[in-house]
Coordinates of C-alpha atoms and ligand atoms in Angstrom, one line a residue:
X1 CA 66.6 121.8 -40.6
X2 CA 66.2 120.8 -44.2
X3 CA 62.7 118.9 -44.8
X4 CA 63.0 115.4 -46.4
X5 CA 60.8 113.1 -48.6
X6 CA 62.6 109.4 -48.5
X7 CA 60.0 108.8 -51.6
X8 CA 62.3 111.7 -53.7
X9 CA 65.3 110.1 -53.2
X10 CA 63.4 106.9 -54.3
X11 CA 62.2 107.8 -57.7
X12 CA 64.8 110.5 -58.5
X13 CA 67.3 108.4 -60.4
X14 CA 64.2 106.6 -62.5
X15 CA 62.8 109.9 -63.0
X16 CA 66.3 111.5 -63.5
X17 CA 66.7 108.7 -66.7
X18 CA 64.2 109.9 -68.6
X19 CA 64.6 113.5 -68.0
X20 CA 68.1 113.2 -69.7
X21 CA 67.5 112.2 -72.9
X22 CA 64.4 114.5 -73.1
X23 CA 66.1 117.9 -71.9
X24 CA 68.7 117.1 -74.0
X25 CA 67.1 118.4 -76.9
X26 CA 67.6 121.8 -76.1
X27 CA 71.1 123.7 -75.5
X28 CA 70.3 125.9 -72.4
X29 CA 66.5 125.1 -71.7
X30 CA 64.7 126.4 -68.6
X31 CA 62.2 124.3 -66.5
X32 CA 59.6 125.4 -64.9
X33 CA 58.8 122.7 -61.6
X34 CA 55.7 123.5 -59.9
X35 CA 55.1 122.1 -56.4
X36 CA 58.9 121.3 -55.5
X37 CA 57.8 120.6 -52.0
X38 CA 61.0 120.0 -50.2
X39 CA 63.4 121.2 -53.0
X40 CA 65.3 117.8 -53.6
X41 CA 64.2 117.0 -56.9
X42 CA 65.2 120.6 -58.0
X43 CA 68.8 120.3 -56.6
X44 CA 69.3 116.8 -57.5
X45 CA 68.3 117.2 -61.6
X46 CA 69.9 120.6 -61.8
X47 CA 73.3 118.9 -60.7
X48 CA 73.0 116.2 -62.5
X49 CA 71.7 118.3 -65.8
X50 CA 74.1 121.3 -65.5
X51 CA 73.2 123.0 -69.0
X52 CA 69.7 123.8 -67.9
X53 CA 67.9 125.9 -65.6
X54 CA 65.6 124.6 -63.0
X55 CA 63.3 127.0 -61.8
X56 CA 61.7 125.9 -58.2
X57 CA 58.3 127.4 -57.1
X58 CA 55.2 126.0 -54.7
X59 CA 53.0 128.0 -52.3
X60 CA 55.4 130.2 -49.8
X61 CA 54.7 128.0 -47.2
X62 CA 57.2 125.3 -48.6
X63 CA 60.1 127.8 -49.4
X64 CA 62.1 127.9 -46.3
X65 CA 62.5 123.9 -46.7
X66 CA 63.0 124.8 -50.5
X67 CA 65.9 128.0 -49.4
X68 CA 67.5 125.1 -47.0
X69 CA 68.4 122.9 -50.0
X70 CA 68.8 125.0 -52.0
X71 CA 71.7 127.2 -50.2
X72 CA 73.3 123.7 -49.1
X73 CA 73.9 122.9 -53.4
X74 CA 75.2 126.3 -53.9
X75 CA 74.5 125.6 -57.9
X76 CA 74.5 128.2 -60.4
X77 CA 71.7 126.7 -62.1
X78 CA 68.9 126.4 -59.8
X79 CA 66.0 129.8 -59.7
X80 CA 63.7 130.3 -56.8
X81 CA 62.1 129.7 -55.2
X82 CA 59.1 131.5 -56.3
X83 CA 55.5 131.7 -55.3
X84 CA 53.6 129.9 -57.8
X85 CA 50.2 128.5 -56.3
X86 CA 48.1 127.0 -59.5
X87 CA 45.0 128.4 -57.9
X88 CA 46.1 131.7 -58.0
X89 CA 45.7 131.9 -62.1
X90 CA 45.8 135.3 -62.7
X91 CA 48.8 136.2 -60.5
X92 CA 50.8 132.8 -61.2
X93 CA 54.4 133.2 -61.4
X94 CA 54.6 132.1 -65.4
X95 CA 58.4 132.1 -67.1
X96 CA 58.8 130.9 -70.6
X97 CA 60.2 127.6 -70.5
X98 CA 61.2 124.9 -72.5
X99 CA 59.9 122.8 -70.0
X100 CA 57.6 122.3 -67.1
X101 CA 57.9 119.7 -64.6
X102 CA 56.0 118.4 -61.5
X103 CA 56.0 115.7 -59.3
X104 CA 53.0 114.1 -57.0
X105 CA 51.2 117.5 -57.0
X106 CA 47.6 116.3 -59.7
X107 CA 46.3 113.9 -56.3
X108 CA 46.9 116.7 -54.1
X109 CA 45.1 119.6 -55.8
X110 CA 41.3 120.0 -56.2
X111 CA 40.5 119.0 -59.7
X112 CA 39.9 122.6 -60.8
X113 CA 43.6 123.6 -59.8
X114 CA 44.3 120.2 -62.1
X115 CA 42.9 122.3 -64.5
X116 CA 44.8 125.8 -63.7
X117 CA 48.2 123.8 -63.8
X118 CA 47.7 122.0 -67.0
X119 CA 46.7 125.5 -68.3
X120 CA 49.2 127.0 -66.7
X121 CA 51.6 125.0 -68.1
X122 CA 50.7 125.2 -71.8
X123 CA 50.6 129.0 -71.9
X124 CA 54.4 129.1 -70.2
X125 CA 55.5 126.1 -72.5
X126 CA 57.6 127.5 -75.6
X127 CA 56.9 126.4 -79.0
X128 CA 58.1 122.3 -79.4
X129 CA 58.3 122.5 -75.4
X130 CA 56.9 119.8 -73.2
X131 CA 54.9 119.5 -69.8
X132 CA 56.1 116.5 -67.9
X133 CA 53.7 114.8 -64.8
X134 CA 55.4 112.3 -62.4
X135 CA 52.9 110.4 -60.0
X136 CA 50.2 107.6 -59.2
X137 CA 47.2 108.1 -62.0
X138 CA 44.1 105.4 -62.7
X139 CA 43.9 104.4 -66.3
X140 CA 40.8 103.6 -67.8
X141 CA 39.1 104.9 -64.7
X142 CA 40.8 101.9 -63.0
X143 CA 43.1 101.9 -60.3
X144 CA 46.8 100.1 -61.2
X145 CA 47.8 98.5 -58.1
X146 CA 45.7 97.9 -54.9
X147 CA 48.2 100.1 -53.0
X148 CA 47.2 103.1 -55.3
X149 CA 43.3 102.1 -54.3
X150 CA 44.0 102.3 -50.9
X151 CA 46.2 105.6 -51.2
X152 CA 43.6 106.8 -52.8
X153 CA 41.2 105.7 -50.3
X154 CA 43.4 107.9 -47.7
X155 CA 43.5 110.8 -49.9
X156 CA 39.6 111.5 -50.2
X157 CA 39.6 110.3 -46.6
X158 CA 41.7 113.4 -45.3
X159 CA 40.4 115.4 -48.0
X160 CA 37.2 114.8 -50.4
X161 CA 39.0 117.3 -53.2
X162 CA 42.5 115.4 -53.1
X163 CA 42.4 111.9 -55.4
X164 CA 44.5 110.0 -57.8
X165 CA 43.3 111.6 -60.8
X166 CA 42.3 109.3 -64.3
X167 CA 45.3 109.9 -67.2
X168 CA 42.3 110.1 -69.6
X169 CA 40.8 112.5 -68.4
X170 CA 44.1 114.7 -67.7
X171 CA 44.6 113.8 -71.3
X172 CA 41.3 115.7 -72.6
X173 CA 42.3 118.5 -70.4
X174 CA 45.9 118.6 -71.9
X175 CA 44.6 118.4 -75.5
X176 CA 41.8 121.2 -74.4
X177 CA 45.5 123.3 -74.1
X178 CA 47.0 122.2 -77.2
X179 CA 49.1 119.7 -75.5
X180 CA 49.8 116.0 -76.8
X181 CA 50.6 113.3 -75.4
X182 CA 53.7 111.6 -76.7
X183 CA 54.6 109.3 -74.3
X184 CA 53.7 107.4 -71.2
X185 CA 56.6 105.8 -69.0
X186 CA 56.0 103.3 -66.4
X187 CA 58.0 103.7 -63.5
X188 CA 58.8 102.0 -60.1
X189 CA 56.3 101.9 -58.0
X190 CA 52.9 101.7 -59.8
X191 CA 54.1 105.7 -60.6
X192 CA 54.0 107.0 -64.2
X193 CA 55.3 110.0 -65.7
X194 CA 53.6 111.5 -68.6
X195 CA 55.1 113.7 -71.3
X196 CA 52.9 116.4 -73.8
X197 CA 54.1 118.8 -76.1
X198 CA 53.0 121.7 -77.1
X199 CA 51.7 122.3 -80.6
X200 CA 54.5 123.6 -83.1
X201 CA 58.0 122.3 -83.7
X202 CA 61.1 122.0 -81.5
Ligands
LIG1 C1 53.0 115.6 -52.3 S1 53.8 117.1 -52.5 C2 55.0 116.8 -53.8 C3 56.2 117.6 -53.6 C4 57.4 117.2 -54.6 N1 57.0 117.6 -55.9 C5 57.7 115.7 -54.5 O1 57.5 115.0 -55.5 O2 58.1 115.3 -53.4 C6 52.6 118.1 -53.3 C7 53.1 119.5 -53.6 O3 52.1 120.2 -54.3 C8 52.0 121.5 -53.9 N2 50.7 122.1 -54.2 C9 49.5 121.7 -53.8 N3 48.6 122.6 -54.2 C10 49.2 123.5 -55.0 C11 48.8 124.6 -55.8 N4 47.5 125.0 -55.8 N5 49.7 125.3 -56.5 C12 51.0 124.9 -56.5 N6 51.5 123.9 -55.8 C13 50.6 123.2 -55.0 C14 52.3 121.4 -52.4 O4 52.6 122.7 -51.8 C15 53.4 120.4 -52.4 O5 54.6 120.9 -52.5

């Protein structure tokens, strides 16, 4: 049976909206999503965006629920997926993209792997090409909504390395990769999704 999120079929279309214009920069770009989880974001932007390629990966526990969605799209454009856990640094899985994409995975890794992904990221993003973070971040070091506080809350509760992660800080660790931040979108849900390029033109 195919796994599913209700929150991704939620925030896909807002997401979705400012993925468009964004990708459509490039004539055939590939994206790099780490942390597709059940796979619907993956199938659901590389219908809607059919002159990319959206390459799925996670840890291999997720890919059977990743294979189920994926074999039920049948689409052309849609890689993976492939083992890719941040942690792992030396052995990652790392394409060059145009792009790199990930949803509601910076609260669920330890900070360090925070680190590995935003690294990660900037050494498999192309020239001009841009890393782009979906989820719940503080700002300031101050929660945004008092149901971020108390997911938060829930987070460390389960497990003291998992936590909604400051965007200034993520920014530091961004620039640290040569990565700027060009724009910050507030989205439904007390969600944001963050976009950096990478030094040199498009
Ligand atoms: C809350 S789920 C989000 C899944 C999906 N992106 C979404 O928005 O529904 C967090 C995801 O992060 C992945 N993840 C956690 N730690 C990871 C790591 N070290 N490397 C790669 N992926 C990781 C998990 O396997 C899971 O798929």
């Amino acid at each position: 049976m195919k796994p599913f999120a209700p929150a991704c079929e939620r925030n896909r279309d807002p997401i979705l909206e400012k993925l468009r214009p964004t990708l459509a920069q490039w004539v055939r770009p590939r994206v790099l999503e780490i942390g597709s989880g059940t796979g619907q974001h993956g199938v659901y932007f590389a219908a809607a965006l059919p002159h990319l390629t959206w390459i799925m990966s996670d840890r291999r526990e997720n890919h059977a629920g990743i294979e189920a969605w994926r074999e039920e799209a049948a689409l052309d454009n849609v890689e993976g997926p492939h083992v890719l856990d941040v942690a792992d640094f030396e052995a990652a899985f790392r394409p060059a993209v145009e792009a790199v994409y990930s949803a509601n995975t910076a609260h669920i890794m330890s900070w360090k792997q925070v680190t590995q992904m935003v690294s990660l990221a900037s050494r498999s993003l192309l020239s001009g090409g841009v890393f782009l973070l979906y989820g719940p971040f503080k700002r300031g070091g101050e929660h945004t909504s008092e149901g971020n506080e108390r997911f938060d809350g829930a987070l460390r509760e389960s497990a003291p390395h998992m936590g909604i992660r400051d965007l200034e800080a993520l920014d530091a660790l961004a620039a640290k990769a040569q990565l700027h931040c060009e724009e910050v979108h507030q989205m439904p849900a007390n969600n944001l999704l963050v976009r950096w390029r990478s030094a040199g033109s498009a």
